PDB file of N, CA and C in Angstrom:
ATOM      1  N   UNK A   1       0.823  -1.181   0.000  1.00 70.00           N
ATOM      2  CA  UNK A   1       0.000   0.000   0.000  1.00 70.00           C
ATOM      3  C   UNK A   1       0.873   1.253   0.000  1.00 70.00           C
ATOM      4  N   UNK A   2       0.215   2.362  -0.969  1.00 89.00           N
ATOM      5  CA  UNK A   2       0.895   3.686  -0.924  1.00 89.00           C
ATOM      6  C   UNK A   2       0.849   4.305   0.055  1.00 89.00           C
ATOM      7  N   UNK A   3       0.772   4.925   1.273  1.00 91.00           N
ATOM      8  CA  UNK A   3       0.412   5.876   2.138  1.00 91.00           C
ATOM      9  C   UNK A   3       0.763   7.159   1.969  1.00 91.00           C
ATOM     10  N   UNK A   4       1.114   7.136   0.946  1.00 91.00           N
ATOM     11  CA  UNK A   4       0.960   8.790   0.552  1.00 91.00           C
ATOM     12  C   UNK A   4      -0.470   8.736  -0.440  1.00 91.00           C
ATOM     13  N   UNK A   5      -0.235   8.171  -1.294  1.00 91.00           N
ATOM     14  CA  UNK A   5      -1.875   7.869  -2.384  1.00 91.00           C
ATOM     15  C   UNK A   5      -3.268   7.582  -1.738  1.00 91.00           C
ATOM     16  N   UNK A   6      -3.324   7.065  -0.462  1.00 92.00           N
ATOM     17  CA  UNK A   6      -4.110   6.671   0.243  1.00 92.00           C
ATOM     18  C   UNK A   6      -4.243   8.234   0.994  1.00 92.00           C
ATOM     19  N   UNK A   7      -3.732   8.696   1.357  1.00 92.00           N
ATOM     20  CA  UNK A   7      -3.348  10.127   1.880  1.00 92.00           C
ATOM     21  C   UNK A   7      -4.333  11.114   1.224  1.00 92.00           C
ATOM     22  N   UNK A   8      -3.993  10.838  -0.284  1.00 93.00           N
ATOM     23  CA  UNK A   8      -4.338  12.496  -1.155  1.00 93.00           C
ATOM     24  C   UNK A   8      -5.757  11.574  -0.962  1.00 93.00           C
ATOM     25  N   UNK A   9      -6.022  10.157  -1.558  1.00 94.00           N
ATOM     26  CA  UNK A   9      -7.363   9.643  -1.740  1.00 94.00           C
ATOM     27  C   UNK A   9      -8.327  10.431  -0.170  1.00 94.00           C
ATOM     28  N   UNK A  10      -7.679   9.928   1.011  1.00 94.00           N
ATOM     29  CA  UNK A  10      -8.580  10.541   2.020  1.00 94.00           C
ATOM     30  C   UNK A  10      -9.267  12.148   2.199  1.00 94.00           C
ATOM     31  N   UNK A  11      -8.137  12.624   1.116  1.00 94.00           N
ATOM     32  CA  UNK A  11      -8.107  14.239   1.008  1.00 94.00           C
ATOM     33  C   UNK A  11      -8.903  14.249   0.406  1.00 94.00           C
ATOM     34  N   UNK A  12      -9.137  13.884  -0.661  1.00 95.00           N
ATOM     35  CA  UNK A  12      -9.839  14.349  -1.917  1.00 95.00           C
ATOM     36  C   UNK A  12     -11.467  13.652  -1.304  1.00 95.00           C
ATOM     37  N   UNK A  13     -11.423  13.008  -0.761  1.00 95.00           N
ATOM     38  CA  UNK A  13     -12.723  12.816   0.269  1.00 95.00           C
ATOM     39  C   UNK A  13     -13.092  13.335   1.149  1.00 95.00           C
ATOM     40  N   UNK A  14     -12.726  14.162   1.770  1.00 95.00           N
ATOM     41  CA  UNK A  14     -12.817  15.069   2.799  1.00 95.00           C
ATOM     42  C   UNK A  14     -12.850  16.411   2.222  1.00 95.00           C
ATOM     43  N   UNK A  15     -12.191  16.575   1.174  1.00 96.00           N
ATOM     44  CA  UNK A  15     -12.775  17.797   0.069  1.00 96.00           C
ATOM     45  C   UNK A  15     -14.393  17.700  -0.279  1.00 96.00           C
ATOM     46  N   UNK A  16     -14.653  16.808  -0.791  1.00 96.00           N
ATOM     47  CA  UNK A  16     -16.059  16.435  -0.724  1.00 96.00           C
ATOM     48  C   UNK A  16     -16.888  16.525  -0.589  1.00 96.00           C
ATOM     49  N   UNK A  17     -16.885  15.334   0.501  1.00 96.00           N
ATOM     50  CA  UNK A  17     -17.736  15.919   1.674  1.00 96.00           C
ATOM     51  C   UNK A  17     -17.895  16.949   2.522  1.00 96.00           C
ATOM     52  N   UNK A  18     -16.904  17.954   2.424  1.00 97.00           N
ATOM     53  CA  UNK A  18     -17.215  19.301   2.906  1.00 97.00           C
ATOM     54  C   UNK A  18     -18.090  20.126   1.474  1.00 97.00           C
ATOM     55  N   UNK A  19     -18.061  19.845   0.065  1.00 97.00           N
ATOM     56  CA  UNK A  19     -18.397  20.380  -0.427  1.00 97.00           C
ATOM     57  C   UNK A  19     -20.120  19.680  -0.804  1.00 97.00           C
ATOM     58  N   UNK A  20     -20.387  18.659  -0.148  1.00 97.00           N
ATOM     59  CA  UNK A  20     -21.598  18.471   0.070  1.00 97.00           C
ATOM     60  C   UNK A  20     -22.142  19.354   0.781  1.00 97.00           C
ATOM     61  N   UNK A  21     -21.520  19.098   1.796  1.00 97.00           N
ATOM     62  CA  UNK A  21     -22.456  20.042   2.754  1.00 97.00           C
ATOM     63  C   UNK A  21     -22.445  21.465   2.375  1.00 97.00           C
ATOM     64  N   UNK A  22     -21.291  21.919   2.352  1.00 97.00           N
ATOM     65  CA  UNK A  22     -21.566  23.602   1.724  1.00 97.00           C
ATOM     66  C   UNK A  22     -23.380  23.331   1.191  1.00 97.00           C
ATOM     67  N   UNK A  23     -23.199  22.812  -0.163  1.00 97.00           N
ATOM     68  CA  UNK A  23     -24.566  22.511  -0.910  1.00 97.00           C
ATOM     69  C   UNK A  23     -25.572  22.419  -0.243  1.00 97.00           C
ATOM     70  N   UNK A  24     -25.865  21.239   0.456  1.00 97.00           N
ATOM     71  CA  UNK A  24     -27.064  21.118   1.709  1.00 97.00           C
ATOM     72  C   UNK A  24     -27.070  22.583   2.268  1.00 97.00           C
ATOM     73  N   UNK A  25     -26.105  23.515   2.876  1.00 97.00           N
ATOM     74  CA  UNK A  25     -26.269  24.374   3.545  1.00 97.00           C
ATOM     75  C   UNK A  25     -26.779  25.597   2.708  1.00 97.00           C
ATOM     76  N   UNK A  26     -26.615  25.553   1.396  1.00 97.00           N
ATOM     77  CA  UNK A  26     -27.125  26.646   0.687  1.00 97.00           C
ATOM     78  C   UNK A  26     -28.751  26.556  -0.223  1.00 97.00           C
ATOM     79  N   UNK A  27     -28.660  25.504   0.265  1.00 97.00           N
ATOM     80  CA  UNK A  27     -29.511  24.885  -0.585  1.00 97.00           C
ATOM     81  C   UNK A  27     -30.804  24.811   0.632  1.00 97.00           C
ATOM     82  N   UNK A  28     -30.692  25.004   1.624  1.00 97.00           N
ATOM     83  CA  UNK A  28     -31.444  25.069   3.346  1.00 97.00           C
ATOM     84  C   UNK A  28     -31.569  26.513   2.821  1.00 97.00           C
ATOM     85  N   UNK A  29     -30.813  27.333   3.001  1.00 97.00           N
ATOM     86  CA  UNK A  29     -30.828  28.943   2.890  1.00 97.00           C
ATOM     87  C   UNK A  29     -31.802  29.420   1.588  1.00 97.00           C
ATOM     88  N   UNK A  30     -31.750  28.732   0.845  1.00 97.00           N
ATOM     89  CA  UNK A  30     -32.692  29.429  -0.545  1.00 97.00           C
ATOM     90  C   UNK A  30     -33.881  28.875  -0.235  1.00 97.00           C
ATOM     91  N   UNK A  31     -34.084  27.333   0.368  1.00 97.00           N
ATOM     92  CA  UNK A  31     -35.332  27.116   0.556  1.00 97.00           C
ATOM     93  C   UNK A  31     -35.973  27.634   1.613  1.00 97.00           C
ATOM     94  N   UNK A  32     -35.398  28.672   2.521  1.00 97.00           N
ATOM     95  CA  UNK A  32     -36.166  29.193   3.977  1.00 97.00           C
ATOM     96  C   UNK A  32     -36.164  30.419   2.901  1.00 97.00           C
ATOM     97  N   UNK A  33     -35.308  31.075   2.635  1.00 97.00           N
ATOM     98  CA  UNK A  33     -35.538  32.571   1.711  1.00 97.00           C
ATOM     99  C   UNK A  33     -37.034  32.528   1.136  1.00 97.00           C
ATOM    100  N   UNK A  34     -37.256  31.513   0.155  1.00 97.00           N
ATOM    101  CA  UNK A  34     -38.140  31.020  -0.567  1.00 97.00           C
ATOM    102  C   UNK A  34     -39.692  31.152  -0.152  1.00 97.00           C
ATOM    103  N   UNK A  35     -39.528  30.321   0.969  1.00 97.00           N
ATOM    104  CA  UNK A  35     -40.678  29.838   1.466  1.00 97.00           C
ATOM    105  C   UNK A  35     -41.168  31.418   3.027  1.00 97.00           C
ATOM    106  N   UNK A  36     -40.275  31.799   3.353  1.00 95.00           N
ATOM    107  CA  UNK A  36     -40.391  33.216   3.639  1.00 95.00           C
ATOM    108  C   UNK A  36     -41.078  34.416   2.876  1.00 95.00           C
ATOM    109  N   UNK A  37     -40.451  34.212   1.813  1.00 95.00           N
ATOM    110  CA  UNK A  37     -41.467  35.474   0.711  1.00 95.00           C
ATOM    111  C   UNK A  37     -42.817  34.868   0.167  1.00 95.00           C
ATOM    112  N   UNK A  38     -42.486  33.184   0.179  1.00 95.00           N
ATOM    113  CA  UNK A  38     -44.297  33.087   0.596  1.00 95.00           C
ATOM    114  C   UNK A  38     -45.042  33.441   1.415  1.00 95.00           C
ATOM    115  N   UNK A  39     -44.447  33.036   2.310  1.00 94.00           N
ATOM    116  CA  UNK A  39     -45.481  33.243   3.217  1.00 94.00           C
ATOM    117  C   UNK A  39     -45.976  34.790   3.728  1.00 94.00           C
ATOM    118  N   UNK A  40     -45.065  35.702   3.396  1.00 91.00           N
ATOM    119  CA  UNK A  40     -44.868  36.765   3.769  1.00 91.00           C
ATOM    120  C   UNK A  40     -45.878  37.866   2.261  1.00 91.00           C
ATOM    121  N   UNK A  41     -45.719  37.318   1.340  1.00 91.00           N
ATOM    122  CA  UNK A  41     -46.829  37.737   0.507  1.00 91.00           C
ATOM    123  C   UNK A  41     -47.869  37.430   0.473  1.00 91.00           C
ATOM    124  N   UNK A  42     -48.727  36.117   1.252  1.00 89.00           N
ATOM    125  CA  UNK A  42     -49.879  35.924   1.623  1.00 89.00           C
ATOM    126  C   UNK A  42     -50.046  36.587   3.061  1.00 89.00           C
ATOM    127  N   UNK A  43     -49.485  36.861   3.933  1.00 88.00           N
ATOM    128  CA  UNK A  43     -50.222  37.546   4.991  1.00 88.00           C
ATOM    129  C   UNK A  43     -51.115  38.974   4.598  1.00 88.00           C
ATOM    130  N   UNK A  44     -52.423  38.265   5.033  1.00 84.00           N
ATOM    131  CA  UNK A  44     -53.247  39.730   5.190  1.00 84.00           C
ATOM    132  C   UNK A  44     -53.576  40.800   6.288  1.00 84.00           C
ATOM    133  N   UNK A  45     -53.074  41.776   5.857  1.00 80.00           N
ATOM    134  CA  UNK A  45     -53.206  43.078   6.871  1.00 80.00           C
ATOM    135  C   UNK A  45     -54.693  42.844   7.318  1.00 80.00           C
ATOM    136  N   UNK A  46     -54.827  43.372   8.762  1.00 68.00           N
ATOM    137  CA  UNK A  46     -55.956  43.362   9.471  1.00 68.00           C
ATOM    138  C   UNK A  46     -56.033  44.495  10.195  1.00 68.00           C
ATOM    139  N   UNK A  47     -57.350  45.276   9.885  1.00 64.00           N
ATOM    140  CA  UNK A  47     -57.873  46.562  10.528  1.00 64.00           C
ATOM    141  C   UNK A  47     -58.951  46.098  11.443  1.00 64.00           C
ATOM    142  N   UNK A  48     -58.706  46.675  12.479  1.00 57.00           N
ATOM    143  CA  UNK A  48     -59.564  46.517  13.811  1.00 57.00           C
ATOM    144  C   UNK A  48     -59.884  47.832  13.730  1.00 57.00           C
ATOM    145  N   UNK A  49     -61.673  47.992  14.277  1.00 64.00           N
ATOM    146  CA  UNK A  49     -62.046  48.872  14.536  1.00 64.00           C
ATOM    147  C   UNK A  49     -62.753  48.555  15.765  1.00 64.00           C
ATOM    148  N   UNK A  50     -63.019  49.763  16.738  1.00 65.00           N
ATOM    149  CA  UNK A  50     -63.535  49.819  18.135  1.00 65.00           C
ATOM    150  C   UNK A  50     -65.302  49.593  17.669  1.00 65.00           C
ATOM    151  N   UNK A  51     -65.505  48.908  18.636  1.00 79.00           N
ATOM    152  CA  UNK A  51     -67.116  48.836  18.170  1.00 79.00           C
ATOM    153  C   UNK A  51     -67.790  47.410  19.217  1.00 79.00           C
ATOM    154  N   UNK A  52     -68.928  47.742  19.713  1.00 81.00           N
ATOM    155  CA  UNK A  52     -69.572  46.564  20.482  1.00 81.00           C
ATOM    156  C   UNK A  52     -70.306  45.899  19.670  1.00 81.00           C
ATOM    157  N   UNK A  53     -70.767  44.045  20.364  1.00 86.00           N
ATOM    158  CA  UNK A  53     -71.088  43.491  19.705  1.00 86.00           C
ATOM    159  C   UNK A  53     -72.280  43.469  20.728  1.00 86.00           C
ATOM    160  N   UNK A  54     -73.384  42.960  20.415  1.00 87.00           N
ATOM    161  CA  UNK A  54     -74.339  42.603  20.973  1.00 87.00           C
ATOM    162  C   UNK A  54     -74.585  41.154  21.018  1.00 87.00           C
ATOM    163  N   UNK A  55     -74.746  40.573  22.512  1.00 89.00           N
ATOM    164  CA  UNK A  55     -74.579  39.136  22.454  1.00 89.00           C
ATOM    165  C   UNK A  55     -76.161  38.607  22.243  1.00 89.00           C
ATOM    166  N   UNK A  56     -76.844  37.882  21.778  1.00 91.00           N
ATOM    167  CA  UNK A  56     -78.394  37.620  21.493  1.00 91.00           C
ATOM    168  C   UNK A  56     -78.730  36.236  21.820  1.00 91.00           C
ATOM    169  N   UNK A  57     -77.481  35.130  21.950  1.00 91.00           N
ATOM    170  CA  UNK A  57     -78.207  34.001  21.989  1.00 91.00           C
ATOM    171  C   UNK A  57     -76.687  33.245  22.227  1.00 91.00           C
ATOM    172  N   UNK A  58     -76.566  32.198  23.983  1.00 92.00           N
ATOM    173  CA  UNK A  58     -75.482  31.536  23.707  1.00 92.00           C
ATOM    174  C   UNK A  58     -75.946  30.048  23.800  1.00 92.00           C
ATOM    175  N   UNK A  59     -75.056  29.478  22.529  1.00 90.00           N
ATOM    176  CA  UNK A  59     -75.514  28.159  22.394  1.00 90.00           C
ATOM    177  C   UNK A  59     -74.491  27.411  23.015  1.00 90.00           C
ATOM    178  N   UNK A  60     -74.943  25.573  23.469  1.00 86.00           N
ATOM    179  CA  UNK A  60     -74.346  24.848  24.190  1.00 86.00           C
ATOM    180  C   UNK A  60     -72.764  24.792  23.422  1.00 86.00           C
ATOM    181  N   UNK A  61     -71.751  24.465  24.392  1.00 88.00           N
ATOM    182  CA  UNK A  61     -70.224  24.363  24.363  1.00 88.00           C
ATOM    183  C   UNK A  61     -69.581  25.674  23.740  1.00 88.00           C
ATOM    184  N   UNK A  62     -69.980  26.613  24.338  1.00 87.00           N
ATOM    185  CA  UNK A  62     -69.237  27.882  24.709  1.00 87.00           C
ATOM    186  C   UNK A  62     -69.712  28.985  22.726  1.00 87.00           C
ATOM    187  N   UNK A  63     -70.677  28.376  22.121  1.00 92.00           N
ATOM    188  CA  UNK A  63     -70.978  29.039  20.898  1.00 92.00           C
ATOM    189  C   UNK A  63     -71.567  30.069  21.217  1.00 92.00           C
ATOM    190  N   UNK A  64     -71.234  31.691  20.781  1.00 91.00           N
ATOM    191  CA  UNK A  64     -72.017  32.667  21.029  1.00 91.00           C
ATOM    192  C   UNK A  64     -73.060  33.620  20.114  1.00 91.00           C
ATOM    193  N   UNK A  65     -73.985  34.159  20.193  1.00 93.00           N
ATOM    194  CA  UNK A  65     -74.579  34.427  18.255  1.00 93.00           C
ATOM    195  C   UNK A  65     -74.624  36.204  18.898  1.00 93.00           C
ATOM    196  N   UNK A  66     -73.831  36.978  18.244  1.00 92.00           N
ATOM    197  CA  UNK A  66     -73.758  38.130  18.641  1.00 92.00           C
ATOM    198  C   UNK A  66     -74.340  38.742  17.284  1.00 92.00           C
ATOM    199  N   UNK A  67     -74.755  40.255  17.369  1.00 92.00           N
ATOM    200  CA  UNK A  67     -75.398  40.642  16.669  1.00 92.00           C
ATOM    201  C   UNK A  67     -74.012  42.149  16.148  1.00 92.00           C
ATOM    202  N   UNK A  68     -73.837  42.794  15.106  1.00 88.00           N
ATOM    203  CA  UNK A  68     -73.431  44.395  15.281  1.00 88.00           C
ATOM    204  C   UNK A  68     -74.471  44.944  14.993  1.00 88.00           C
ATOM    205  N   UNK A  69     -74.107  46.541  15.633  1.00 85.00           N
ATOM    206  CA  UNK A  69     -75.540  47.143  15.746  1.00 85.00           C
ATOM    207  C   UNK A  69     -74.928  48.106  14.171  1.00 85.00           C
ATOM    208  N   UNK A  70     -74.136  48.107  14.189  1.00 85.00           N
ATOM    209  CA  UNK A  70     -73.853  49.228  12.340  1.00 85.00           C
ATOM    210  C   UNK A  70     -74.268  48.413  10.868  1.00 85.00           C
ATOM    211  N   UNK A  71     -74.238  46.957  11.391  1.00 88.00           N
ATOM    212  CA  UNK A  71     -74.755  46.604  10.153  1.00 88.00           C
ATOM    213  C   UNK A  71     -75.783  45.436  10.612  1.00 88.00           C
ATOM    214  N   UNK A  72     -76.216  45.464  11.700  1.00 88.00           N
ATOM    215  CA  UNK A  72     -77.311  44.429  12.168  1.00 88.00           C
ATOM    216  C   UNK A  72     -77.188  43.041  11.379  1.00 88.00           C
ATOM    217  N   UNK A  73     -75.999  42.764  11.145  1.00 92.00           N
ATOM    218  CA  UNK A  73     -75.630  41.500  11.021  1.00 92.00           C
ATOM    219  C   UNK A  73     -75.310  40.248  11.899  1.00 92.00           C
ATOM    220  N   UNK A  74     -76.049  39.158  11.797  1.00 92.00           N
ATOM    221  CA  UNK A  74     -75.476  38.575  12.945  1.00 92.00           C
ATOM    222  C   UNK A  74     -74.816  36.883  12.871  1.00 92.00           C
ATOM    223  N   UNK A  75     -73.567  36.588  13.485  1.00 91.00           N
ATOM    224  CA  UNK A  75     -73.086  35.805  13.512  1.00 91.00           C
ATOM    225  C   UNK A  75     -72.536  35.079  14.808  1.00 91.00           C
ATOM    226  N   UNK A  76     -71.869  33.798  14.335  1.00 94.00           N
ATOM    227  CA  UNK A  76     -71.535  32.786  15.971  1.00 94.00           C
ATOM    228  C   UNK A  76     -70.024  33.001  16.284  1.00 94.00           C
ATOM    229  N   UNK A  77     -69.882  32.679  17.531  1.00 91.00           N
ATOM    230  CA  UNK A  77     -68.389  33.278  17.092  1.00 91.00           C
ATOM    231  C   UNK A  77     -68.154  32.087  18.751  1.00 91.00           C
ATOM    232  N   UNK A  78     -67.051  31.717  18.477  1.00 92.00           N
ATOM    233  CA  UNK A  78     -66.301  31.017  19.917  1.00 92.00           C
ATOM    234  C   UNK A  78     -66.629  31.766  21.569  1.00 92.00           C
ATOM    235  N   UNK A  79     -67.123  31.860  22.348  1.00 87.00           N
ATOM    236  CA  UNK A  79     -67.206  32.808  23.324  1.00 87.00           C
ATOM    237  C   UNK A  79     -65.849  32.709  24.097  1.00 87.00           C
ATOM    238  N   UNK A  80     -64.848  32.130  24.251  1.00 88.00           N
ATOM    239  CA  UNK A  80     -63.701  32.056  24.106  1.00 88.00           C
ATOM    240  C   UNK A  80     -63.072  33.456  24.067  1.00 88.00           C
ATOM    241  N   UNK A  81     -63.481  33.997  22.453  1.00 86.00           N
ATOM    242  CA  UNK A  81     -62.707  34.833  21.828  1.00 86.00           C
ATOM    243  C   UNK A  81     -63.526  36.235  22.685  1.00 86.00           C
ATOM    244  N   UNK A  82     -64.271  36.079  22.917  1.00 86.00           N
ATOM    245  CA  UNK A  82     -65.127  37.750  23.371  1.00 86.00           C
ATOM    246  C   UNK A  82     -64.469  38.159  24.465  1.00 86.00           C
ATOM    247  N   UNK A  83     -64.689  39.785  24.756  1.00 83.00           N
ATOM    248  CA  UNK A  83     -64.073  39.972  25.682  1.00 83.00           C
ATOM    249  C   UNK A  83     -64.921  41.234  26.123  1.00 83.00           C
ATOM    250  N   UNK A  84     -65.291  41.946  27.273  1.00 81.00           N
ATOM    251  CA  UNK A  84     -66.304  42.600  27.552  1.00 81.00           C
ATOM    252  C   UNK A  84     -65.562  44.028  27.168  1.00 81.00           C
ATOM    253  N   UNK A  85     -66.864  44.357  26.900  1.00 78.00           N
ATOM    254  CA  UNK A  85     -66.691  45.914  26.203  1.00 78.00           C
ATOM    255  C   UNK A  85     -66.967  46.913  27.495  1.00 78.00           C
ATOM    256  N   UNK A  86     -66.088  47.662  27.897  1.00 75.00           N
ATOM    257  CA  UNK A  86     -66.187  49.294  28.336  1.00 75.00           C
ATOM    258  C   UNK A  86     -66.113  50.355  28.271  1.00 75.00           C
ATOM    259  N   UNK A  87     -67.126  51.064  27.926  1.00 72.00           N
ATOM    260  CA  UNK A  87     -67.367  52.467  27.434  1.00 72.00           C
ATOM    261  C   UNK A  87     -66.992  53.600  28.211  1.00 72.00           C
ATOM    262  N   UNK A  88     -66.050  54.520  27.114  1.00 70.00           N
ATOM    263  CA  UNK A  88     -64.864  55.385  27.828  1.00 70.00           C
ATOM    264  C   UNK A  88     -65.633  55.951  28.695  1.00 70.00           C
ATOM    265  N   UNK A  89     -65.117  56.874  30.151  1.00 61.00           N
ATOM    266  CA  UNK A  89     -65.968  57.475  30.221  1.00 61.00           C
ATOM    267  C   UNK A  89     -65.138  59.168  30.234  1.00 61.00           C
ATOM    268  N   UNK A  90     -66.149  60.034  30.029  1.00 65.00           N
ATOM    269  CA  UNK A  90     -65.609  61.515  29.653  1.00 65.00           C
ATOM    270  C   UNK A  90     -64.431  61.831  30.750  1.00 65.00           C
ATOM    271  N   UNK A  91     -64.046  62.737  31.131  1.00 63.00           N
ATOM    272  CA  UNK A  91     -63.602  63.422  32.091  1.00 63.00           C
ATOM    273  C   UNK A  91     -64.599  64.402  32.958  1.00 63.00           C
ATOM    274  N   UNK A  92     -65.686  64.620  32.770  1.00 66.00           N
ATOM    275  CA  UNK A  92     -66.695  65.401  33.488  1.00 66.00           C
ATOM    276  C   UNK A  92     -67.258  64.398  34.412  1.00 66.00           C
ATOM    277  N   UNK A  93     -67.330  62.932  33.732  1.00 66.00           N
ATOM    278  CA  UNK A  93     -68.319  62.233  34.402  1.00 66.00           C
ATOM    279  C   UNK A  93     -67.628  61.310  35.380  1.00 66.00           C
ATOM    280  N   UNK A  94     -66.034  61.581  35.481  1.00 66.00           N
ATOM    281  CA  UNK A  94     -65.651  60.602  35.926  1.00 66.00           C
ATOM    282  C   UNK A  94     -65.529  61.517  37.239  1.00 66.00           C
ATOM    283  N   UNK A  95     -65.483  61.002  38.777  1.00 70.00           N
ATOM    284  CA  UNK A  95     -65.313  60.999  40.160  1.00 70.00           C
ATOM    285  C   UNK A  95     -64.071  61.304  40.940  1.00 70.00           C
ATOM    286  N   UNK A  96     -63.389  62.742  41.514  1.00 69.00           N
ATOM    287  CA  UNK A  96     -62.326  62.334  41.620  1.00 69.00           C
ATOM    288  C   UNK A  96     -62.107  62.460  43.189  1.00 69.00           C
ATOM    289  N   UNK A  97     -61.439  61.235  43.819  1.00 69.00           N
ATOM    290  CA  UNK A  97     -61.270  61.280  45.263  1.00 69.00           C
ATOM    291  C   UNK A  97     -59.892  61.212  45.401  1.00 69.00           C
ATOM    292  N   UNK A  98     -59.590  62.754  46.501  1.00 68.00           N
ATOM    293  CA  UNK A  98     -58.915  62.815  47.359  1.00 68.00           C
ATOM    294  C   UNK A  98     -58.175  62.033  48.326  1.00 68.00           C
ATOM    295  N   UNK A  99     -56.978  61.246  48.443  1.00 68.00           N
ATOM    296  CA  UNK A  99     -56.815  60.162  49.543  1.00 68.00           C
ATOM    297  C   UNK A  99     -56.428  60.905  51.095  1.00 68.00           C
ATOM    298  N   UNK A 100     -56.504  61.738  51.069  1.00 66.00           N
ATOM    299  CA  UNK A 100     -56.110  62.534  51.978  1.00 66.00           C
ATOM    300  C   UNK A 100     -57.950  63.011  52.582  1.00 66.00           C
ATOM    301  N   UNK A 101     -58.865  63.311  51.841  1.00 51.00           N
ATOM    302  CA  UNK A 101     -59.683  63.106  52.625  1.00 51.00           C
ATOM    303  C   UNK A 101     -60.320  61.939  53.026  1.00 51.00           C
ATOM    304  N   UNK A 102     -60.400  60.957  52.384  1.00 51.00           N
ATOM    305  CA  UNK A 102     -60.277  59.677  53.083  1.00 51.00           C
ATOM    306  C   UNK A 102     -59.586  59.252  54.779  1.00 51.00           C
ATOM    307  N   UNK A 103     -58.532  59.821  54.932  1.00 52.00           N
ATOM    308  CA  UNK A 103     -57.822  59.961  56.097  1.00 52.00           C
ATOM    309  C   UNK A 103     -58.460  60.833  56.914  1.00 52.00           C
ATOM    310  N   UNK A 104     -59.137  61.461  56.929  1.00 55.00           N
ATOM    311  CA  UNK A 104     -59.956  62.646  57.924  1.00 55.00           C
ATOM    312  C   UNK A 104     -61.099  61.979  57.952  1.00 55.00           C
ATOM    313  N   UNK A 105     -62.032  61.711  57.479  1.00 54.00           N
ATOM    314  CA  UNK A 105     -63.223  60.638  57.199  1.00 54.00           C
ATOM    315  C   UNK A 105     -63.019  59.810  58.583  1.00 54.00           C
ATOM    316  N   UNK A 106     -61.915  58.782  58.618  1.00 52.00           N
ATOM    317  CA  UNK A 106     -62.087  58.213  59.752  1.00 52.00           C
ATOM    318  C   UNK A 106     -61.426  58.236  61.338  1.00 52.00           C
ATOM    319  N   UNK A 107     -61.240  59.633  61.543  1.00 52.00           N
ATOM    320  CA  UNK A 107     -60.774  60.311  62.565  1.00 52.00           C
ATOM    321  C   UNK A 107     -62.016  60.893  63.173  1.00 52.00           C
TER     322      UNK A 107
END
């Protein structure tokens, strides 16, 4: 046996297989690039607007049939997902207490 020929042979295999992988590794990178600008051109923008729902009817295992009052449309929706509505209130109407008279109160 040569052990120098056996030498370059191990080399030239280890060249290789590093240049496999390079490949696999670029070849990972174009397919996440790829599949990124998919997915990223199907996402749809979503506008939320403030607005109450009116709840009208809840059916068995948590189904809810809410109504809107702007387009008196009505649909079921997970009751899960609802969450209770509170209406701002002004600054005229709101109450404002003193903690300091609180402290005289019970003296």
């Amino acid at each position: 046996m040569d052990m120098v020929a056996i030498g370059q042979q191990r080399m030239l295999q280890l060249h290789e297989l590093e240049e496999i992988r390079n490949e696999a590794y670029e070849s990972s990178r174009i397919y996440k690039e790829k599949t990124k600008a998919f997915h990223d051109k199907h996402i749809l923008r979503k506008s939320f607007v403030e607005g109450p729902f009116t709840v009208t009817k809840v059916f068995p295992h948590g189904v809810v049939e809410v109504v809107s009052p702007s387009t008196e449309k009505s649909f079921k929706v997970n009751g899960q997902r609802l969450k209770p509505y509170y209406e701002s209130m002004e600054k005229e109407q709101a109450a404002v207490i003193h903690l300091i008279d609180l402290v005289n109160v019970d003296e």
